[in-house]
mmCIF file of C-alpha atoms and ligand atoms in Angstrom:
data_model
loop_
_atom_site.group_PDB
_atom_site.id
_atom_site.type_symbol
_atom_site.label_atom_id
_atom_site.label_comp_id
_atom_site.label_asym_id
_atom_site.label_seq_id
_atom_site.Cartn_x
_atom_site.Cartn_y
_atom_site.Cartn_z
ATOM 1 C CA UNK A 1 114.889 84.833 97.615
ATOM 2 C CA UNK A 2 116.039 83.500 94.377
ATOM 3 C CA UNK A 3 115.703 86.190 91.972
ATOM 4 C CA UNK A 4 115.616 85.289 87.826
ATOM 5 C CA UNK A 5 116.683 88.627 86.669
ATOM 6 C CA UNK A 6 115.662 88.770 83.283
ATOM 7 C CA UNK A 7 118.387 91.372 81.216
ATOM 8 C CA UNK A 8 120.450 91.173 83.920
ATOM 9 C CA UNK A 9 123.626 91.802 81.754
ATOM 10 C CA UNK A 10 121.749 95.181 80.372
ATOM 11 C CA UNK A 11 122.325 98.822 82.162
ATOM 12 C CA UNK A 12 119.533 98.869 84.722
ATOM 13 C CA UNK A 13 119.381 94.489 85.067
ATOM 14 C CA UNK A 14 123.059 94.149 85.906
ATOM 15 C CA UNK A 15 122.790 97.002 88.915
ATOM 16 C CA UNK A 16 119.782 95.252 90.487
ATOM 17 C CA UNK A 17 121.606 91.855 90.224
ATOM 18 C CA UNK A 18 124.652 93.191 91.926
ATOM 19 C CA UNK A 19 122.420 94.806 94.579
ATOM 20 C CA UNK A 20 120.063 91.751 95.234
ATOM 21 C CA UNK A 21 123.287 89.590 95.816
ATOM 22 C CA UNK A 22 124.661 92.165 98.188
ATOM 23 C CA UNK A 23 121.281 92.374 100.110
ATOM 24 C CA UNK A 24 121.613 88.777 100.548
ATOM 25 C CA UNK A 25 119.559 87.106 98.111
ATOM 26 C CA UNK A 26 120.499 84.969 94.761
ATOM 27 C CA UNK A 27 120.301 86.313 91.432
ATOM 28 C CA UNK A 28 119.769 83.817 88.011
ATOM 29 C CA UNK A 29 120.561 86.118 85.100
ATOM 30 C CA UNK A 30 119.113 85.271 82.132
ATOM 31 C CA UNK A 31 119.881 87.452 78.760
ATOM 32 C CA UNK A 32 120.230 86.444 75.155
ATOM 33 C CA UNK A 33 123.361 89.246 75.313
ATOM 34 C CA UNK A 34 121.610 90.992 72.031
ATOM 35 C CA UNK A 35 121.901 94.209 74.257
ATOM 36 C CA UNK A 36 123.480 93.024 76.926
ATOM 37 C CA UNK A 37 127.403 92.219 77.922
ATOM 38 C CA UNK A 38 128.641 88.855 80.077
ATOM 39 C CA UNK A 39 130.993 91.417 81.531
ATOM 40 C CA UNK A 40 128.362 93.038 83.309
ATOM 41 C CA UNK A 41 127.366 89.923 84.866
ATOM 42 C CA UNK A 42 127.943 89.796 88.715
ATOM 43 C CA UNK A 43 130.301 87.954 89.274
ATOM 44 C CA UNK A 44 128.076 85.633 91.700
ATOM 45 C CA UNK A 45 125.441 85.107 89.539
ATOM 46 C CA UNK A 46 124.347 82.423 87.260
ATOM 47 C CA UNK A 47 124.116 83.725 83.899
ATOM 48 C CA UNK A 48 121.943 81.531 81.831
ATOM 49 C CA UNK A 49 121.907 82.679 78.018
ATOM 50 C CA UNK A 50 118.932 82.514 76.390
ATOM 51 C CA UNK A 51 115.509 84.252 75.135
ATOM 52 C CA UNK A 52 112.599 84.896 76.566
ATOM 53 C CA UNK A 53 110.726 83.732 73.174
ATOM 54 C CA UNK A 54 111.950 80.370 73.987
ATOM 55 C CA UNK A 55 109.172 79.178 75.861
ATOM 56 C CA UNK A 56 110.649 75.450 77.023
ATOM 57 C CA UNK A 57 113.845 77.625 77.952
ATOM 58 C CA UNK A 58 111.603 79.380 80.389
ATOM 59 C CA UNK A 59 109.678 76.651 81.671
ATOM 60 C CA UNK A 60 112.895 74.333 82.437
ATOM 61 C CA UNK A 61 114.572 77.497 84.019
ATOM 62 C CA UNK A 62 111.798 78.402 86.669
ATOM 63 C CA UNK A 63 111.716 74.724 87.876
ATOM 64 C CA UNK A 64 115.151 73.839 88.205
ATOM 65 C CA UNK A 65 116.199 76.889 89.869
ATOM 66 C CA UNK A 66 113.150 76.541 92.256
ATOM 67 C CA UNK A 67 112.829 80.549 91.351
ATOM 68 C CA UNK A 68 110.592 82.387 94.012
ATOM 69 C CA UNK A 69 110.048 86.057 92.432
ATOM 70 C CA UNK A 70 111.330 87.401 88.631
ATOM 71 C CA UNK A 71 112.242 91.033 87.658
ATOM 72 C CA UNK A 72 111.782 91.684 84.317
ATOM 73 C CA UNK A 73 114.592 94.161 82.325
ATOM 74 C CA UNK A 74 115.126 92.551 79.281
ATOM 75 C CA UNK A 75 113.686 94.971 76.481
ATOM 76 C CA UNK A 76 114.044 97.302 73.204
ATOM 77 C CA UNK A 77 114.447 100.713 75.085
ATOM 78 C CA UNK A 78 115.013 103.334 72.549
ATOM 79 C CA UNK A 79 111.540 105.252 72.179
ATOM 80 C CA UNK A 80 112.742 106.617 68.690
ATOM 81 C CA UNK A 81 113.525 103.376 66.672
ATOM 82 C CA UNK A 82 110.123 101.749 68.060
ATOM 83 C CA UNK A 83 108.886 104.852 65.403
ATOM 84 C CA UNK A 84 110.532 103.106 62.896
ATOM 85 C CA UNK A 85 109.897 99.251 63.645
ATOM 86 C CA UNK A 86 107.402 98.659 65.938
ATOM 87 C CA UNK A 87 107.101 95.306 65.492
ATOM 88 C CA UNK A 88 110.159 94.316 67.333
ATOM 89 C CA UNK A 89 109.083 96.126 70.353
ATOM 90 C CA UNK A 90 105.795 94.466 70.478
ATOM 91 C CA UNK A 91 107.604 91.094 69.812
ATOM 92 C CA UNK A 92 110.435 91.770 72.050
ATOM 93 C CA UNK A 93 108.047 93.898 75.200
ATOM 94 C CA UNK A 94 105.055 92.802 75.140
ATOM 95 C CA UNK A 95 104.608 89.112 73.299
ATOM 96 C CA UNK A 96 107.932 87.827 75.598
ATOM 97 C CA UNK A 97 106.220 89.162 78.590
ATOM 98 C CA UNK A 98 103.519 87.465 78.179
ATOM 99 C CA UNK A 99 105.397 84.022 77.676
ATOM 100 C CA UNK A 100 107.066 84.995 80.347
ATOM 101 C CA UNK A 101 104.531 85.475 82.809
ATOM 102 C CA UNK A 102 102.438 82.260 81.067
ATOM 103 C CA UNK A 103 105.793 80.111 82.294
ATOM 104 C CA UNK A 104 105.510 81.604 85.743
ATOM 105 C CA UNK A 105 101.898 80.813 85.887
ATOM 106 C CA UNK A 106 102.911 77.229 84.538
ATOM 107 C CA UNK A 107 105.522 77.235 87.624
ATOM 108 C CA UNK A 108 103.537 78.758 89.871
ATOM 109 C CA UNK A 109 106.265 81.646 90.591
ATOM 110 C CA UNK A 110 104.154 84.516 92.263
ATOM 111 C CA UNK A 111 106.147 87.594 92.387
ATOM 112 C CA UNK A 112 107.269 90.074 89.556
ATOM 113 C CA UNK A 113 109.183 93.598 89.538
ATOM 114 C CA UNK A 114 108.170 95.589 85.829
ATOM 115 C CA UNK A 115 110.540 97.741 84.093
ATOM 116 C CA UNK A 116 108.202 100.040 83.206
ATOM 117 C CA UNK A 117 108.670 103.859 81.484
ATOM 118 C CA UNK A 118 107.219 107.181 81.599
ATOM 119 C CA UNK A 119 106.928 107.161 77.817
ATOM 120 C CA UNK A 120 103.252 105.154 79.179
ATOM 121 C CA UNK A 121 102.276 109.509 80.107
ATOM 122 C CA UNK A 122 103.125 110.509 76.141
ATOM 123 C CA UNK A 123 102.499 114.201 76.526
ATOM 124 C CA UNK A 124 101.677 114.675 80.161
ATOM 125 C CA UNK A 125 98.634 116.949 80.982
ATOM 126 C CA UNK A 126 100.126 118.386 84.308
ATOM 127 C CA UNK A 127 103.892 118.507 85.735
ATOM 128 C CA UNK A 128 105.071 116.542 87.716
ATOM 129 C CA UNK A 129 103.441 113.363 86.882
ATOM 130 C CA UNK A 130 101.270 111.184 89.128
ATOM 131 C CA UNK A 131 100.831 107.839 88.913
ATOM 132 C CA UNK A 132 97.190 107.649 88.390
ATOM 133 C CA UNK A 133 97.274 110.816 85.553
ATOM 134 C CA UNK A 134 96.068 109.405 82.032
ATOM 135 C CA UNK A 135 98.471 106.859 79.923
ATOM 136 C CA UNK A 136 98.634 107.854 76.275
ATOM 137 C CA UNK A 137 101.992 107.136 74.772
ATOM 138 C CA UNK A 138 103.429 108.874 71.731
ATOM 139 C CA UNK A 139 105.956 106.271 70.682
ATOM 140 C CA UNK A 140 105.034 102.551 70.144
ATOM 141 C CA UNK A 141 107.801 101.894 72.711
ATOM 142 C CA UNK A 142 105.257 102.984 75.299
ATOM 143 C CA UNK A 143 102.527 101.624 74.398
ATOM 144 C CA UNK A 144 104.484 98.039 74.228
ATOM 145 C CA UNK A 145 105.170 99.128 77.778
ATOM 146 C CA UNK A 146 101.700 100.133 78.808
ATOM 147 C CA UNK A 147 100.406 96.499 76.789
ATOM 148 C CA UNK A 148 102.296 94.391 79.601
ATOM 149 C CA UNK A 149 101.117 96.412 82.343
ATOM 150 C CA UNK A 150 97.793 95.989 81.325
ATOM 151 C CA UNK A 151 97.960 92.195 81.181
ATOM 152 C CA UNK A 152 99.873 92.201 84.428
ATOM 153 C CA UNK A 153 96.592 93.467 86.347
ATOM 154 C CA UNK A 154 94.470 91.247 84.442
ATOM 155 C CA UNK A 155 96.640 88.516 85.577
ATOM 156 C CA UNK A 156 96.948 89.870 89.055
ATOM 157 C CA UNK A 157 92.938 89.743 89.355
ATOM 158 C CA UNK A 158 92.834 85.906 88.068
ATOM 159 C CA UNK A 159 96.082 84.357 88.922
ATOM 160 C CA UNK A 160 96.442 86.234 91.860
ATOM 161 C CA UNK A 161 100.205 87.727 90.631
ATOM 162 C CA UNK A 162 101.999 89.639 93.112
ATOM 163 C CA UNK A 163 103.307 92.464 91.137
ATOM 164 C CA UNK A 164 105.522 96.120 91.020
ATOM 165 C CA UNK A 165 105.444 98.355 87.901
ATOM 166 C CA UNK A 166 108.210 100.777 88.300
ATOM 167 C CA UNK A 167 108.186 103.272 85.868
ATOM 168 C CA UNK A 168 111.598 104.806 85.278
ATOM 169 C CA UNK A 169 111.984 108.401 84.120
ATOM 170 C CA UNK A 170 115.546 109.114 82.568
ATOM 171 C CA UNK A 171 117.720 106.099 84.040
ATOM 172 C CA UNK A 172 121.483 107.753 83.949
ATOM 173 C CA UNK A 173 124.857 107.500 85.382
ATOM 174 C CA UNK A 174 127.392 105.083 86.643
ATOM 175 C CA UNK A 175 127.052 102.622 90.135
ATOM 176 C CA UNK A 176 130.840 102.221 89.728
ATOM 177 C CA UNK A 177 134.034 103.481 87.845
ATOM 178 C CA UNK A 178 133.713 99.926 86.107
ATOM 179 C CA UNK A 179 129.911 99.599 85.610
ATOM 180 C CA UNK A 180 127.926 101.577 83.539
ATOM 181 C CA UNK A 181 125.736 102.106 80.544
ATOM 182 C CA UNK A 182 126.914 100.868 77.038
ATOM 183 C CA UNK A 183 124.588 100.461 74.523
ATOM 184 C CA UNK A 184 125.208 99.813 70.440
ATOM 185 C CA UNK A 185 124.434 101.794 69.144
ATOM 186 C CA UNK A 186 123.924 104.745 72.119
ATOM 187 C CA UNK A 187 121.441 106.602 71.310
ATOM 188 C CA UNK A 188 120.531 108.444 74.806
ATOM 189 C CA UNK A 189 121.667 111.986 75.555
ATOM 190 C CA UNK A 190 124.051 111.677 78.471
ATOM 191 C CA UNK A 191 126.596 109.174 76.995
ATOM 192 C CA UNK A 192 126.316 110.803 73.858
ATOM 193 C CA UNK A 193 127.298 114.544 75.346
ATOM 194 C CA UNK A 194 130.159 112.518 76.753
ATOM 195 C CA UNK A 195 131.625 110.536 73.491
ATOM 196 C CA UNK A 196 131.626 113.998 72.220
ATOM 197 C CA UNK A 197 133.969 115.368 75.656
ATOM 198 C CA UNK A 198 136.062 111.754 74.878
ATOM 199 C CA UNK A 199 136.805 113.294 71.075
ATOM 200 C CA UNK A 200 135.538 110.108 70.324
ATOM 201 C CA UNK A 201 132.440 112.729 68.016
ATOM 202 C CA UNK A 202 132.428 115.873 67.036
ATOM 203 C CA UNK A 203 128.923 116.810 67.947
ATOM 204 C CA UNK A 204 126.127 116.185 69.593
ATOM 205 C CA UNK A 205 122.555 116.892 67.948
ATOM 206 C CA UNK A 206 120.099 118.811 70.028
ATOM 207 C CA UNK A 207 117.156 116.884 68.355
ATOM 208 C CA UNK A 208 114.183 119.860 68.556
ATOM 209 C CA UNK A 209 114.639 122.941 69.139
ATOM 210 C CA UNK A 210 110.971 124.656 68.541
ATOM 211 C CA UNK A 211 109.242 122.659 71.776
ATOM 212 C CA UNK A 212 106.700 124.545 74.227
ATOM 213 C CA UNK A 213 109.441 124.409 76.782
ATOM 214 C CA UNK A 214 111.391 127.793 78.265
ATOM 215 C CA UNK A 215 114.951 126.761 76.236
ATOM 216 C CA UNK A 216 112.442 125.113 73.018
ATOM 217 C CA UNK A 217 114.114 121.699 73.714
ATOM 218 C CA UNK A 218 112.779 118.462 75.596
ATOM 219 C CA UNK A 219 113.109 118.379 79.579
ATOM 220 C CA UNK A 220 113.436 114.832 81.473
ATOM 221 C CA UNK A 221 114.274 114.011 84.900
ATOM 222 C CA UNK A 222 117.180 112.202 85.168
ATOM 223 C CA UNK A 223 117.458 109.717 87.901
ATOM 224 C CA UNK A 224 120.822 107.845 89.162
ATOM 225 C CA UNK A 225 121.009 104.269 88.291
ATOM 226 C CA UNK A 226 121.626 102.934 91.778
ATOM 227 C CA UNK A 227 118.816 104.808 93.086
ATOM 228 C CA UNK A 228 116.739 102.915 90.493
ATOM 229 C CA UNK A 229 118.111 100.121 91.904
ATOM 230 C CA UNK A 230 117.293 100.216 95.258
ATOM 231 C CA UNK A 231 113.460 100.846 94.366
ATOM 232 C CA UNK A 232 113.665 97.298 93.150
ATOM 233 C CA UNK A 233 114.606 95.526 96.276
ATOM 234 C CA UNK A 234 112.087 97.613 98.197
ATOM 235 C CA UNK A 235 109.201 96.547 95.607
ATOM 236 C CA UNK A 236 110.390 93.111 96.057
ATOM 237 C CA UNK A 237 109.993 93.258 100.013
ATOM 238 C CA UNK A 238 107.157 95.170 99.324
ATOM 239 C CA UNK A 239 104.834 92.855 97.272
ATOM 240 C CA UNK A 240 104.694 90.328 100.036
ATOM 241 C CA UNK A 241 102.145 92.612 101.722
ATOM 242 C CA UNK A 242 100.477 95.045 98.901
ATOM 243 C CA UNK A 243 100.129 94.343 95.340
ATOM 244 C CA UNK A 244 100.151 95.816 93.023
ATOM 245 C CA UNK A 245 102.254 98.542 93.247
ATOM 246 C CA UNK A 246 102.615 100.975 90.745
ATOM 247 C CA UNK A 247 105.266 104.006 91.173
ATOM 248 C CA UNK A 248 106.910 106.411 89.252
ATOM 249 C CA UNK A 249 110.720 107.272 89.957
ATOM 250 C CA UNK A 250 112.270 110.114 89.444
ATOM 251 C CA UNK A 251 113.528 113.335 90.907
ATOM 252 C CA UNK A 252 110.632 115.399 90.016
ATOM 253 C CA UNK A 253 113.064 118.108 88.504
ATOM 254 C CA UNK A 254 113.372 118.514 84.819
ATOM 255 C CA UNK A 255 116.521 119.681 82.596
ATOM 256 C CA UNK A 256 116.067 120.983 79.165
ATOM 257 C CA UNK A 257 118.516 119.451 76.406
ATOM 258 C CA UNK A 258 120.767 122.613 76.421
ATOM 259 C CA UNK A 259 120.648 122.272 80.547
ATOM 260 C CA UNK A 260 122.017 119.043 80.186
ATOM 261 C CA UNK A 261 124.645 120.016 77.689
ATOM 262 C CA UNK A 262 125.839 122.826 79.942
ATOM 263 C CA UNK A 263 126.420 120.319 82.900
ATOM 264 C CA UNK A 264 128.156 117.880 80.992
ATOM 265 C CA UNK A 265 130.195 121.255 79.655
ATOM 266 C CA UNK A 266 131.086 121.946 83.828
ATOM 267 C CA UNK A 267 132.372 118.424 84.833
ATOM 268 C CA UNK A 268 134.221 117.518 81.595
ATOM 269 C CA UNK A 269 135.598 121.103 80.901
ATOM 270 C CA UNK A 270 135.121 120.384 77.259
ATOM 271 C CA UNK A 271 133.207 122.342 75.315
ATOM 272 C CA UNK A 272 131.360 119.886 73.772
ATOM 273 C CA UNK A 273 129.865 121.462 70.287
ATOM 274 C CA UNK A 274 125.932 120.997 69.407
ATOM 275 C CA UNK A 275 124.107 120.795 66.436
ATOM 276 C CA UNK A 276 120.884 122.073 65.947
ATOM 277 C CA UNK A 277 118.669 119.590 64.302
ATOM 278 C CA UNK A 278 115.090 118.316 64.254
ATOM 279 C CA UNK A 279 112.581 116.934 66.402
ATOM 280 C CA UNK A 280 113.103 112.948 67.031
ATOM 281 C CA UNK A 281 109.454 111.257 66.277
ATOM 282 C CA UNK A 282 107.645 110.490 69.132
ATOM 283 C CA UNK A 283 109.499 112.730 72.271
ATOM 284 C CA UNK A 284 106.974 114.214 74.052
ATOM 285 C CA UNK A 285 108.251 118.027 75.436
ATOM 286 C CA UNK A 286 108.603 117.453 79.240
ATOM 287 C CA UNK A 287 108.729 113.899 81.091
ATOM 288 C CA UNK A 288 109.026 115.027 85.058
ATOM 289 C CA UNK A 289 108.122 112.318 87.873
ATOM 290 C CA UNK A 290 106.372 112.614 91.158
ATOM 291 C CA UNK A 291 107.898 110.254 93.164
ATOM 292 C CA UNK A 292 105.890 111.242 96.197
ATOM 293 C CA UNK A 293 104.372 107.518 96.625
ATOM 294 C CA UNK A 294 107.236 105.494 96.516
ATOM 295 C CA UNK A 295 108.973 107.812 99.024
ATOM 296 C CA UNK A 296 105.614 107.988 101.309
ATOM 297 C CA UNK A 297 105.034 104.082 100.694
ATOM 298 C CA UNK A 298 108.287 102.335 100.877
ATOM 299 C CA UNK A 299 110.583 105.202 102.439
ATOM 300 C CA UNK A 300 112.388 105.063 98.968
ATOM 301 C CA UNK A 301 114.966 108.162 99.052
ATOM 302 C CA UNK A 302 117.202 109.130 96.254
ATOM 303 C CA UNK A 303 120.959 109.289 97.069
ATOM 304 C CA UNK A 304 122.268 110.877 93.820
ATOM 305 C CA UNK A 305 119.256 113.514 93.123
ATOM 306 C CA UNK A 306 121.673 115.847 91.467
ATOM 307 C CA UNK A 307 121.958 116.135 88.113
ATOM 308 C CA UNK A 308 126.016 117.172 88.027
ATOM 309 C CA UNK A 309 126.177 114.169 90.782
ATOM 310 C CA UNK A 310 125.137 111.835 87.783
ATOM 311 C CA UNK A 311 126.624 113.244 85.211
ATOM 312 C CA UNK A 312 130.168 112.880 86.564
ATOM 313 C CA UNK A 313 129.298 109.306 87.756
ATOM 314 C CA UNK A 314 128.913 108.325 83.516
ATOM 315 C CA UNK A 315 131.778 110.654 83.081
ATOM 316 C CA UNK A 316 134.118 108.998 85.539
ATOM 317 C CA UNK A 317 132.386 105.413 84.001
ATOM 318 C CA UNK A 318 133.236 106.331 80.237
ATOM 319 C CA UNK A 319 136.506 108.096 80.897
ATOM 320 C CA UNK A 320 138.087 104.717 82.569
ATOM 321 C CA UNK A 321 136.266 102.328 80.279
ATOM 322 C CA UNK A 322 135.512 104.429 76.812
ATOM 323 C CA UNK A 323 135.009 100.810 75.071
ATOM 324 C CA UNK A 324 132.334 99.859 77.797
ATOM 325 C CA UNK A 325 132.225 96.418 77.796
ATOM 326 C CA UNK A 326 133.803 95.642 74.385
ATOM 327 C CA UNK A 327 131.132 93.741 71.926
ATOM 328 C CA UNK A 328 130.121 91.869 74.535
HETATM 329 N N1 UFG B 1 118.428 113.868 72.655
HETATM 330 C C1 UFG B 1 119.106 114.767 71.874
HETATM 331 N N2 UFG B 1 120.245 114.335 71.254
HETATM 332 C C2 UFG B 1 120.730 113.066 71.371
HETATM 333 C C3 UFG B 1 120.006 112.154 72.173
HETATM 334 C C4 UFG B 1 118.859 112.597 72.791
HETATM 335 O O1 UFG B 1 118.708 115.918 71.748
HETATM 336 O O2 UFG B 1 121.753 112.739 70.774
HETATM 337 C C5 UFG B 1 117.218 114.338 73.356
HETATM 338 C C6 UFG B 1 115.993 113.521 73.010
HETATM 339 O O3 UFG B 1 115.353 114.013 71.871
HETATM 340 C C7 UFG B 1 115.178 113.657 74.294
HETATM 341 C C8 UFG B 1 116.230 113.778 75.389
HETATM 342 O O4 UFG B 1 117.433 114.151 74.736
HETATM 343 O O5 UFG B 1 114.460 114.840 74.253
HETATM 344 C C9 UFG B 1 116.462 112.478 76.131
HETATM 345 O O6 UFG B 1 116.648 111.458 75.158
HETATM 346 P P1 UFG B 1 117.165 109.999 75.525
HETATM 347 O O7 UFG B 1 117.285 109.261 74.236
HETATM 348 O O8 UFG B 1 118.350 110.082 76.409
HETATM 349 O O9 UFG B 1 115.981 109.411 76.415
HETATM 350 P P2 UFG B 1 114.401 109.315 76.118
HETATM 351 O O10 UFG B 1 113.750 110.367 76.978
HETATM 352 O O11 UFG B 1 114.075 109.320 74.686
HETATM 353 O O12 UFG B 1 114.080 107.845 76.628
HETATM 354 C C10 UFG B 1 114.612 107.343 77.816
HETATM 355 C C11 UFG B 1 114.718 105.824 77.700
HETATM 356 C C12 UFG B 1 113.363 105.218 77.642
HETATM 357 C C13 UFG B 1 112.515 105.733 78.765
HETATM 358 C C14 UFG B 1 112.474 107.233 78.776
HETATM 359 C C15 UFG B 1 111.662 107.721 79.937
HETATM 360 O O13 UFG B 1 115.418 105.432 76.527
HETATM 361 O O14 UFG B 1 113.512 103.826 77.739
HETATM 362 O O15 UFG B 1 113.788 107.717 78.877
HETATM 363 O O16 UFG B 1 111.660 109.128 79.996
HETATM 364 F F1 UFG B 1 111.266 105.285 78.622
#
């Protein structure tokens, strides 16, 4: 298939583009590089800069490429600056979605992959989370999140859109020594434990410590990039047959803030001083997956379920490369 990976120079975008093209298929990557870095650009894909808010962009895109299926990265991610400007991530997640999917309705493309997020659960009722328990987001990143996949099964009832939602718990780690995450700035826990074992800060803040949770700080289920990835290319196969498909992906085991901290203490032998601060608007307390359906549905199996496993993948990523990507 030929693949329009939206984001595709981002974290999660570029690891899916690298593993469509070695499953065999061709990847289009398109990114306005706000977020994203040309250096994390397969090397045998097409990067076509540009933004999704470009209509015309879109429409001339989908047609000349003669694009069969489109997975859909590009996005604000960080759940506590949607608190403070929610209007960008309803411009950025939810209105360029829907121009998105109103150009592949135009072009007749069929087939869409979601990046979707727990933050949809907000503050979960029951642990681990299933995919059918109730949506009710407590950050306005969710909810710009839960906005697309609402239109997506309005549009899979009337156009007929073949479609996966994957909703990724906490996306971490490294696919390669030279390929990891870099965002600017970082604001997610794992890279910022390790700028602190890099002497590159001098701290990191544990953001809550009063939360209904053993330790009194926020658990998350951390789940390995590349097993992320691989969910994609089984939605994609998978949405010729069933759709929609909706899954959750994680490891269904939770680590507190100070667990997290303690790891990251083991595999970089530094001891990595915290900070004691307050809560971050909008974190719920505990975000832990059921993956049961993907695995029962699509045999999807996690390589890299441990958590020191991951860890030292970002570790060995930010050791070799502490710039990332450079600016760009
Ligand atoms: N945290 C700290 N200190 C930091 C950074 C984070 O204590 O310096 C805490 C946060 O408060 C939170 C936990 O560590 O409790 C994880 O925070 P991250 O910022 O790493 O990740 P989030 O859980 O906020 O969000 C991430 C992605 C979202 C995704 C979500 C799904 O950014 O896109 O996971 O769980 F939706």
């Amino acid at each position: 298939m030929k693949v329009l990976v939206t984001g595709g120079a981002g974290y999660i975008g570029s690891v899916v583009a690298e593993e469509l093209l070695q499953a065999g298929h061709q990847a289009v990557v398109f990114d306005n590089l706000s977020r994203g870095h040309r250096q994390a650009v397969p090397k045998n894909a097409e990067l076509v800069v540009g933004d999704l808010a470009n209509r015309d962009c879109l429409d001339q895109l989908l047609r000349s490429r003669a694009i069969d299926a489109v997975m859909h990265f590009a996005a604000l991610i960080e759940a506590g600056e949607s608190m403070k400007a929610p209007e960008e991530f309803f411009r950025n997640n939810t209105a360029n979605a829907l121009t998105l999917l109103e150009a592949m309705l135009a072009a007749r493309v069929k087939r869409f992959v979601f990046s979707s997020t727990a933050a949809l659960f907000g503050d979960p009722e029951r642990t681990p989370i299933e995919e059918d328990d109730p949506v009710h987001p407590t950050n306005a990143y969710g909810e710009s999140k839960l906005l697309v996949e609402r239109i997506l099964a309005w549009f899979h009832q009337i156009h007929g859109l073949r479609y996966a939602s994957l909703r990724y718990f906490n996306a971490a780690g490294a696919s390669r020594p030279d390929k990891g995450e870099a965002h600017q700035p970082e604001t997610h826990l794992i890279p910022r434990i390790l700028e602190v074992a890099l002497g590159r800060a001098e701290h990191v803040n544990i953001f809550g410590t009063d939360y209904p949770t053993p330790d009194g700080t926020c658990i998350r289920d951390y789940i390995h990039v590349s097993d992320l990835a691989r969910a994609h290319l089984l939605a994609l196969e998978a949405i010729e047959n069933s759709s929609p498909l909706i899954y959750n992906l994680g490891n269904g085991q939770g680590f507190s803030v100070r667990q997290v901290v303690e790891v990251a203490r083991k595999v970089t032998g530094h001891p990595i001083p915290v900070i004691e601060s307050p809560r971050r608007a909008g974190d719920p307390a505990v975000l832990i997956a059921s993956s049961e359906k993907i695995r029962r549905d699509l045999g999807w199996q996690p390589r890299f379920p441990d958590l020191k496993t991951i860890v030292e993948s970002a570790w060995q990523w930010h050791r070799t490369q502490p710039d990332g990507y450079g600016r760009h």
